[in-house]
Coordinates of C-alpha atoms in Angstrom, one line a residue:
X130 CA 11.7 -7.5 -0.2
X131 CA 14.2 -11.1 1.6
X132 CA 13.6 -13.1 -1.6
X133 CA 12.6 -9.9 -4.9
X134 CA 11.1 -13.0 -6.6
X135 CA 11.2 -10.5 -10.4
X136 CA 13.0 -7.7 -9.5
X137 CA 16.5 -7.5 -10.3
X138 CA 17.8 -6.2 -7.0
X139 CA 21.2 -3.6 -7.6
X140 CA 20.7 -1.7 -4.7
X141 CA 20.6 -3.3 -0.6
X142 CA 19.6 -0.7 1.5
X143 CA 16.1 -1.2 1.7
X144 CA 14.3 2.5 2.2
X145 CA 10.2 1.9 3.2
X146 CA 8.4 3.7 0.9
X147 CA 10.1 2.3 -2.2
X148 CA 8.5 -1.0 -0.6
X149 CA 5.2 0.3 -0.1
X150 CA 4.8 1.8 -3.6
X151 CA 6.6 -1.1 -5.4
X152 CA 4.1 -3.5 -3.3
X153 CA 0.5 -1.4 -4.5
X154 CA 2.2 -2.0 -8.4
X155 CA 2.8 -5.6 -8.0
X156 CA -0.7 -6.2 -6.1
X157 CA -2.1 -4.7 -9.1
X158 CA -0.5 -5.9 -11.5
X159 CA -2.3 -9.3 -9.8
X160 CA -5.4 -8.4 -10.3
X161 CA -4.1 -7.2 -14.1
X162 CA -2.9 -10.2 -14.9
X163 CA -3.3 -12.8 -12.6
X164 CA 0.3 -13.8 -12.6
X165 CA 1.0 -15.7 -9.3
X166 CA 5.1 -13.9 -9.4
X167 CA 3.6 -11.0 -8.9
X168 CA 1.6 -12.2 -5.5
X169 CA 5.0 -13.9 -4.7
X170 CA 7.4 -11.2 -4.6
X171 CA 4.2 -9.0 -2.6
X172 CA 4.3 -11.3 -0.3
X173 CA 7.6 -11.8 0.6
X174 CA 8.0 -8.5 0.7
X175 CA 5.1 -7.7 3.5
X176 CA 7.2 -10.8 4.9
X177 CA 10.4 -8.6 5.3
X178 CA 8.3 -5.6 6.7
X179 CA 6.2 -7.1 9.4
X180 CA 9.1 -9.8 10.4
X181 CA 12.0 -7.0 10.1
X182 CA 10.6 -3.2 9.9
X183 CA 8.0 -2.9 12.1
X184 CA 8.6 -1.1 15.7
X185 CA 7.3 -2.5 18.6
X186 CA 4.6 0.1 18.9
X187 CA 3.5 -0.8 15.8
X188 CA 4.7 2.0 13.5
X189 CA 7.4 1.0 10.3
X190 CA 10.8 1.9 10.0
X191 CA 12.3 4.3 7.7
X192 CA 15.3 2.4 6.1
X193 CA 17.9 -0.7 6.7
X194 CA 21.3 0.6 5.5
X195 CA 23.5 -1.0 3.3
X196 CA 26.5 -1.7 5.4
X197 CA 27.2 -3.9 8.0
X198 CA 30.4 -4.2 9.8
X199 CA 31.6 -1.2 8.0
X200 CA 30.9 -3.3 4.1
X201 CA 28.7 -1.9 1.8
X202 CA 26.1 -5.7 1.1
X203 CA 28.0 -7.9 3.4
X204 CA 24.3 -9.1 5.2
X205 CA 22.6 -10.0 2.1
X206 CA 25.7 -10.9 -0.4
X207 CA 26.9 -14.3 -1.1
X208 CA 29.5 -16.3 -2.5
X209 CA 29.0 -20.2 -5.3
X210 CA 31.0 -21.3 -2.2
X211 CA 28.8 -20.4 0.5
X212 CA 25.8 -21.0 -1.4
X213 CA 27.3 -24.6 -1.4
X214 CA 28.4 -24.9 2.1
X215 CA 24.9 -25.2 3.2
X216 CA 22.4 -26.6 0.2
X217 CA 24.9 -29.3 -1.3
X218 CA 26.5 -29.7 -4.8
X219 CA 22.9 -30.8 -6.9
X220 CA 20.4 -27.8 -4.6
X221 CA 23.1 -24.9 -4.9
X222 CA 24.0 -25.5 -8.1
X223 CA 20.5 -24.6 -9.1
X224 CA 19.3 -22.3 -7.0
X225 CA 22.5 -20.5 -8.3
X226 CA 21.5 -20.7 -11.5
X227 CA 18.0 -19.5 -11.4
X228 CA 19.6 -16.8 -9.1
X229 CA 22.2 -15.4 -10.5
X230 CA 25.4 -17.0 -8.7
X231 CA 27.8 -16.9 -10.4
X232 CA 32.1 -17.3 -9.2
X233 CA 32.6 -12.9 -11.2
X234 CA 29.8 -11.8 -9.0
X235 CA 27.6 -10.0 -9.8
X236 CA 27.9 -7.0 -7.1
X237 CA 31.6 -6.0 -6.5
X238 CA 32.5 -9.9 -6.6
X239 CA 29.7 -11.2 -4.5
X240 CA 26.6 -11.9 -5.1
X241 CA 23.0 -10.6 -4.4
X242 CA 20.2 -13.0 -5.0
X243 CA 18.2 -11.9 -8.4
X244 CA 16.2 -13.3 -10.6
X245 CA 17.8 -12.1 -13.9
X246 CA 14.6 -14.3 -16.0
X247 CA 11.0 -16.0 -14.5
X248 CA 11.6 -19.3 -12.9
X249 CA 9.7 -20.8 -15.7
X250 CA 12.0 -19.9 -18.0
X251 CA 15.3 -20.8 -15.6
X252 CA 13.6 -24.4 -15.8
X253 CA 13.0 -24.8 -18.9
X254 CA 16.3 -24.2 -20.4
X255 CA 17.6 -26.6 -18.4
X256 CA 14.8 -29.0 -18.7
X257 CA 13.7 -29.2 -15.1
X258 CA 10.7 -30.2 -13.7
X259 CA 8.9 -27.0 -12.7
X260 CA 6.6 -28.0 -9.6
X261 CA 9.8 -30.1 -8.2
X262 CA 11.8 -27.0 -8.8
X263 CA 10.1 -24.7 -7.0
X264 CA 9.3 -26.9 -3.9
X265 CA 13.4 -27.4 -4.1
X266 CA 14.2 -23.1 -4.8
X267 CA 11.3 -22.7 -1.7
X268 CA 13.8 -25.2 0.5
X269 CA 16.5 -23.8 -0.3
X270 CA 15.6 -20.4 0.5
X271 CA 14.4 -21.5 4.0
X272 CA 18.1 -22.9 4.9
X273 CA 19.9 -19.6 3.3
X274 CA 17.7 -17.2 5.5
X275 CA 18.5 -19.6 9.1
X276 CA 22.3 -18.7 7.6
X277 CA 21.9 -15.3 7.2
X278 CA 19.5 -14.7 10.0
X279 CA 23.0 -15.5 12.3
X280 CA 24.8 -12.6 10.5
X281 CA 25.8 -9.8 12.0
X282 CA 22.4 -6.1 10.5
X283 CA 23.3 -3.9 8.8
X284 CA 22.4 -0.5 10.5
X285 CA 19.2 0.7 10.8
X286 CA 17.0 4.2 11.1
X287 CA 14.0 3.0 13.6
X288 CA 12.5 6.9 13.0
X289 CA 9.0 6.4 12.3
X290 CA 7.7 9.3 9.6
X291 CA 3.9 9.6 9.1
X292 CA 4.0 9.9 5.3
X293 CA 6.4 7.2 4.3
X294 CA 4.0 4.9 7.1
X295 CA 0.9 5.4 5.2
X296 CA 2.1 4.2 2.8
X297 CA 2.6 0.8 4.2
X298 CA -0.9 1.4 5.4
X299 CA -2.0 2.2 2.5
X300 CA -0.1 -0.6 0.9
X301 CA -0.9 -3.2 3.3
X302 CA -4.4 -2.7 3.7
X303 CA -4.3 -3.3 0.0
X304 CA -3.1 -6.5 0.4
X305 CA -5.3 -7.7 2.7
X306 CA -8.2 -8.2 0.1
X307 CA -6.8 -8.8 -3.5
X308 CA -4.5 -11.0 -1.2
X309 CA -6.9 -12.1 1.4
X310 CA -4.8 -12.1 4.5
X311 CA -7.0 -10.5 7.1
X312 CA -3.3 -9.9 9.5
X313 CA -2.0 -8.0 6.6
X314 CA -5.6 -5.4 7.6
X315 CA -4.0 -5.9 11.3
X316 CA -0.8 -4.2 11.3
X317 CA -1.5 -1.8 9.0
X318 CA -4.8 -0.6 11.2
X319 CA -2.2 -0.9 14.2
X320 CA 0.0 1.3 12.4
X321 CA -2.7 3.9 12.0
X322 CA -4.4 4.1 15.4
X323 CA -0.7 4.1 16.4
X324 CA 0.1 7.0 14.3
X325 CA -2.7 9.0 15.1
X326 CA -2.6 8.1 18.5
X327 CA 1.4 8.4 19.3
X328 CA 2.2 11.1 16.8
X329 CA -0.1 14.5 17.9
X330 CA 0.2 17.5 19.5
X331 CA -1.8 19.4 22.6
X332 CA -4.7 20.8 20.2
X333 CA -4.5 17.4 18.1
X334 CA -2.3 17.7 15.0
X335 CA -0.3 15.4 13.4
X336 CA 3.1 15.6 14.0
X337 CA 6.1 14.2 11.6
X338 CA 8.3 11.4 13.3
X339 CA 8.5 10.0 16.2
X340 CA 11.5 7.8 17.2
X341 CA 11.8 6.2 20.8
X342 CA 9.1 7.2 22.6
X343 CA 9.0 11.2 21.2
X344 CA 6.6 12.7 17.9
X345 CA 8.4 15.9 16.8
X346 CA 8.3 18.3 14.2
X347 CA 4.7 20.0 12.6
X348 CA 3.4 17.9 10.2
X349 CA 3.5 18.0 6.7
X350 CA 1.0 17.9 3.2
X351 CA 3.0 15.2 2.0
X352 CA 1.4 13.4 6.0
X353 CA -1.9 14.7 6.2
X354 CA -2.1 13.9 2.5
X355 CA -1.0 10.0 2.6
X356 CA -2.7 9.4 5.6
X357 CA -6.0 10.4 4.6
X358 CA -5.3 8.0 1.3
X359 CA -4.1 5.2 3.9
X360 CA -7.6 6.1 6.4
X361 CA -10.1 5.3 3.6
X362 CA -8.4 2.2 2.7
X363 CA -8.7 0.8 6.0
X364 CA -12.2 1.8 5.7
X365 CA -13.2 0.1 2.7
X366 CA -11.1 -2.7 3.4
X367 CA -12.6 -3.4 6.9
X368 CA -16.3 -1.6 6.4
X369 CA -15.0 0.4 10.4
X370 CA -16.3 3.3 10.1
X371 CA -14.3 5.1 12.8
X372 CA -11.8 5.0 9.4
X373 CA -13.6 7.6 8.0
X374 CA -14.6 9.7 10.8
X375 CA -10.5 9.8 11.5
X376 CA -9.7 10.8 7.4
X377 CA -12.7 13.3 6.9
X378 CA -10.4 15.3 10.3
X379 CA -7.3 15.2 8.4
X380 CA -9.1 16.4 5.4
X381 CA -10.5 19.4 6.8
X382 CA -7.2 20.0 7.8
X383 CA -5.8 20.3 4.8
X384 CA -8.1 22.1 3.9
X385 CA -8.6 24.8 6.9
X386 CA -4.4 25.0 6.6
X387 CA -2.7 23.6 3.6
X388 CA -5.0 24.9 0.7
X389 CA -4.3 28.2 -1.2
X390 CA -8.0 28.9 -1.8
X391 CA -6.8 32.0 -4.7
X392 CA -5.6 29.7 -7.1
X393 CA -6.1 26.1 -5.6
X394 CA -3.7 23.5 -4.6
X395 CA -2.0 22.7 -1.3
X396 CA 1.0 24.0 0.3
X397 CA 3.4 22.0 1.9
X398 CA 3.6 24.1 5.0
X399 CA 0.1 25.0 7.2
X400 CA -0.6 28.3 7.4
X401 CA 0.3 28.3 10.9
X402 CA 3.9 26.6 10.5
X403 CA 6.8 28.0 11.4
X404 CA 7.8 30.8 9.7
X405 CA 9.7 29.7 5.7
X406 CA 10.8 32.5 3.3
X407 CA 8.8 31.0 1.3
X408 CA 5.3 28.4 0.9
X409 CA 5.5 26.2 -2.2
X410 CA 3.8 23.6 -3.6
X411 CA 5.6 20.5 -5.1
X412 CA 3.3 18.6 -7.4
X413 CA 6.3 16.3 -9.0
X414 CA 6.2 12.6 -8.4
X415 CA 9.5 11.7 -7.0
X416 CA 10.2 8.4 -5.0
X417 CA 7.0 9.0 -3.5
X418 CA 3.7 10.2 -5.2
X419 CA 3.7 14.1 -5.2
X420 CA 2.0 15.5 -1.6
X421 CA -0.2 17.6 -3.9
X422 CA -1.5 14.9 -5.9
X423 CA -2.1 12.7 -3.5
X424 CA -4.3 15.5 -1.9
X425 CA -5.8 15.5 -5.2
X426 CA -6.3 11.8 -4.1
X427 CA -8.1 11.3 -0.9
X428 CA -10.0 13.8 -1.4
X429 CA -11.8 12.4 -4.7
X430 CA -12.2 9.1 -2.9
X431 CA -13.4 10.5 0.3
X432 CA -15.5 13.1 -1.7
X433 CA -17.0 10.3 -3.3
X434 CA -18.1 8.6 -0.6
X435 CA -19.1 11.1 2.0
X436 CA -20.6 13.4 -0.8
X437 CA -18.7 16.1 0.5
X438 CA -18.7 19.1 -2.8
X439 CA -15.7 20.9 -1.3
X440 CA -13.3 17.9 -1.3
X441 CA -14.3 17.9 -4.9
X442 CA -13.7 21.0 -6.5
X443 CA -10.0 21.3 -3.7
X444 CA -9.5 18.6 -5.9
X445 CA -10.2 19.4 -8.9
X446 CA -8.7 23.0 -8.7
X447 CA -5.3 20.6 -7.5
X448 CA -5.5 18.8 -11.3
X449 CA -5.9 22.4 -13.3
X450 CA -3.1 23.2 -11.5
X451 CA -1.6 20.4 -12.7
X452 CA -3.0 20.4 -16.2
X453 CA 0.0 20.8 -18.3
X454 CA 2.7 18.9 -15.8
X455 CA 0.2 16.6 -17.1
X456 CA 0.7 16.9 -20.4
X457 CA 3.6 18.1 -21.1
X458 CA 5.5 15.6 -18.5
X459 CA 3.6 12.5 -17.4
X460 CA 5.8 10.4 -16.2
X461 CA 6.6 13.5 -13.0
X462 CA 3.1 13.3 -12.5
X463 CA 2.4 9.7 -12.3
X464 CA -0.1 10.0 -9.1
X465 CA -2.2 13.6 -10.1
X466 CA -2.6 11.3 -14.1
X467 CA -4.8 9.0 -11.3
X468 CA -6.2 12.0 -9.6
X469 CA -7.4 13.0 -13.2
X470 CA -8.5 9.1 -14.0
X471 CA -10.7 9.8 -11.0
X472 CA -12.3 13.4 -11.5
X473 CA -13.6 12.7 -14.8
X474 CA -14.9 8.4 -14.2
X475 CA -17.0 7.6 -14.4
X476 CA -16.1 6.3 -10.6
X477 CA -18.9 4.3 -9.2
X478 CA -19.8 3.9 -5.7
X479 CA -20.0 0.2 -4.7
X480 CA -22.5 -0.5 -2.0
X481 CA -23.1 -4.1 0.1
X482 CA -25.7 -4.3 2.7
X483 CA -26.7 -7.9 4.0
X484 CA -27.3 -9.9 7.6
X485 CA -24.0 -9.8 10.1
X486 CA -21.7 -7.9 11.3
X487 CA -20.2 -5.5 8.4
X488 CA -16.3 -6.0 9.6
X489 CA -16.5 -8.9 10.5
X490 CA -13.9 -11.7 8.8
X491 CA -16.5 -14.4 7.1
X492 CA -19.9 -11.8 6.8
X493 CA -21.8 -11.8 3.9
X494 CA -20.5 -8.5 3.2
X495 CA -17.2 -9.7 3.5
X496 CA -17.5 -11.8 1.5
X497 CA -19.3 -10.3 -1.5
X498 CA -16.8 -7.7 -0.9
X499 CA -14.3 -9.6 -1.0
X500 CA -14.9 -10.4 -4.4
X501 CA -14.7 -7.1 -5.5
X502 CA -11.4 -5.8 -3.8
X503 CA -10.2 -9.1 -6.4
X504 CA -10.5 -7.8 -9.4
X505 CA -8.8 -3.8 -10.8
X506 CA -11.2 -1.5 -10.2
X507 CA -9.5 1.7 -10.2
X508 CA -12.6 3.9 -10.3
X509 CA -14.7 2.3 -7.8
X510 CA -15.5 2.8 -4.6
X511 CA -16.3 0.4 -1.5
X512 CA -19.3 1.0 1.8
X513 CA -20.8 -2.0 3.2
X514 CA -23.1 -1.9 6.2
X515 CA -25.7 -4.1 7.6
X516 CA -28.7 -4.2 7.3
X517 CA -29.8 -4.2 11.0
X518 CA -26.8 -1.7 12.0
X519 CA -27.4 -1.3 15.9
X520 CA -24.1 -2.7 17.2
X521 CA -22.5 -1.4 13.8
X522 CA -20.8 1.8 14.3
X523 CA -22.8 4.4 11.8
X524 CA -20.8 7.4 10.7
X525 CA -22.3 10.5 9.9
X526 CA -20.3 11.2 7.4
X527 CA -21.7 8.5 5.1
X528 CA -25.0 8.7 6.1
X529 CA -26.1 10.2 2.4
X530 CA -24.6 7.2 0.6
X531 CA -26.3 4.6 2.4
X532 CA -29.9 6.6 2.9
X533 CA -32.4 4.1 1.8
X534 CA -30.6 0.9 1.6
X535 CA -32.0 -2.4 2.0
X536 CA -31.2 -5.4 1.3
X537 CA -33.3 -6.8 -1.1
X538 CA -33.9 -10.7 0.6
X539 CA -32.9 -11.7 4.1
X540 CA -30.0 -14.2 3.1
X541 CA -28.1 -12.9 0.4
X542 CA -26.1 -9.6 1.0
X543 CA -27.5 -6.8 -1.9
X544 CA -25.3 -4.6 -4.1
X545 CA -25.2 -1.6 -5.3
X546 CA -23.5 0.3 -8.5
X547 CA -23.2 4.2 -7.9
X548 CA -22.5 7.4 -9.5
X549 CA -22.5 10.8 -7.4
X550 CA -25.2 9.2 -5.1
X551 CA -27.4 8.2 -8.2
X552 CA -27.9 4.0 -8.5
X553 CA -28.5 1.9 -10.5
X554 CA -31.0 -1.2 -9.5
X555 CA -29.8 -3.5 -6.6
X556 CA -28.8 -7.0 -7.2
X557 CA -28.1 -9.9 -4.8
X558 CA -27.0 -13.1 -5.9
X559 CA -23.9 -14.9 -7.4
X560 CA -25.1 -15.1 -11.2
X561 CA -26.1 -11.3 -10.5
X562 CA -22.9 -9.6 -9.4
X563 CA -20.9 -11.4 -11.6
X564 CA -22.3 -9.3 -13.9
X565 CA -22.0 -6.3 -12.3
X566 CA -18.4 -6.8 -11.5
X567 CA -18.1 -8.4 -14.9
X568 CA -19.0 -5.1 -16.7
X569 CA -17.3 -3.3 -14.6
X570 CA -14.0 -4.3 -14.7
X571 CA -14.7 -4.0 -18.8

């Protein structure tokens, strides 16, 4: 992040896929703990991505280099003297104490700004008033940022990859709901539309990468799996059912061209990809989740929403192939364990039906759904549709989920909690919905 509060940054190369994974971790940490510092890190990371790493077409660039002017970290590092010249003696002394800036340095004789301890702890150690310190630090960061912007920026790898962009779309869509910032959804949706429009071949299949107006290379499993997950998340953030149609189209390509129909799981390349010596399968997470673990996750979430047994069966087969890996090396299979948790469940469909446009900001449906988005509910998928849906596009893939679901009254949004399309009694009203949330959260 630009100012990565809560993180000790030891590398100044910035990679897009790392940022997306971190954002999700901080968002979920915030939901679980309520720690506002985690929310702040997510916001600051998003600020950096939208300000520095977003292409004019809407996609996200891959990496920003560590070097500028031939020196590693030159754009980002500081000396106490440089900070003092900007902030003045007193303000600089407090800033340097909090952000680990010293004469000896923490990175090759200079300093990367980081927090070795929470700001609250720094305030307590020096007997500083916390509110006053936070306000002063915010002012200091703004001043230093303005000075840093005059430096020569590091080089940038500005290619756009479907897989890495999909991770960022997923993270931004989550952040829009968790942090209640609609602009994050707008950025995610714009990037998704760019991928679905500009990174296609003549047959409508995905291409892997794009740079300066040219897309190339047939997409891999990671591209399809990550983007399917992201599209489901975009739907849950907006209830725009077009995203479900797009997700189903990608999932069908995964099943038709990447799935191992004999042994289960998915190959990294499609069956009509260029000829390879061998088609491999990747189940181990690295800096990002494996293609198979994300495929299982995507198919479970999408299959739950759409009632697609073929999606759920393919996910189950992938998990069965990964059983030994999850048992023997769980740290190499984190995302697969997430998928296993979805399969074992119980995983619920939370359906909102009520007055107003489902995708309209501030509508009753969106207000009700936001309460659920702002709770840690890993084993739930969300769906929403207005009771009078004449002006709302209705995907045929969601027909079974919404069948027979009507609002209880005319004023409040009605909430259905279902499992395998079998629903508990619907509820509406503040008190009843609060009880549902408490039950699901526990």
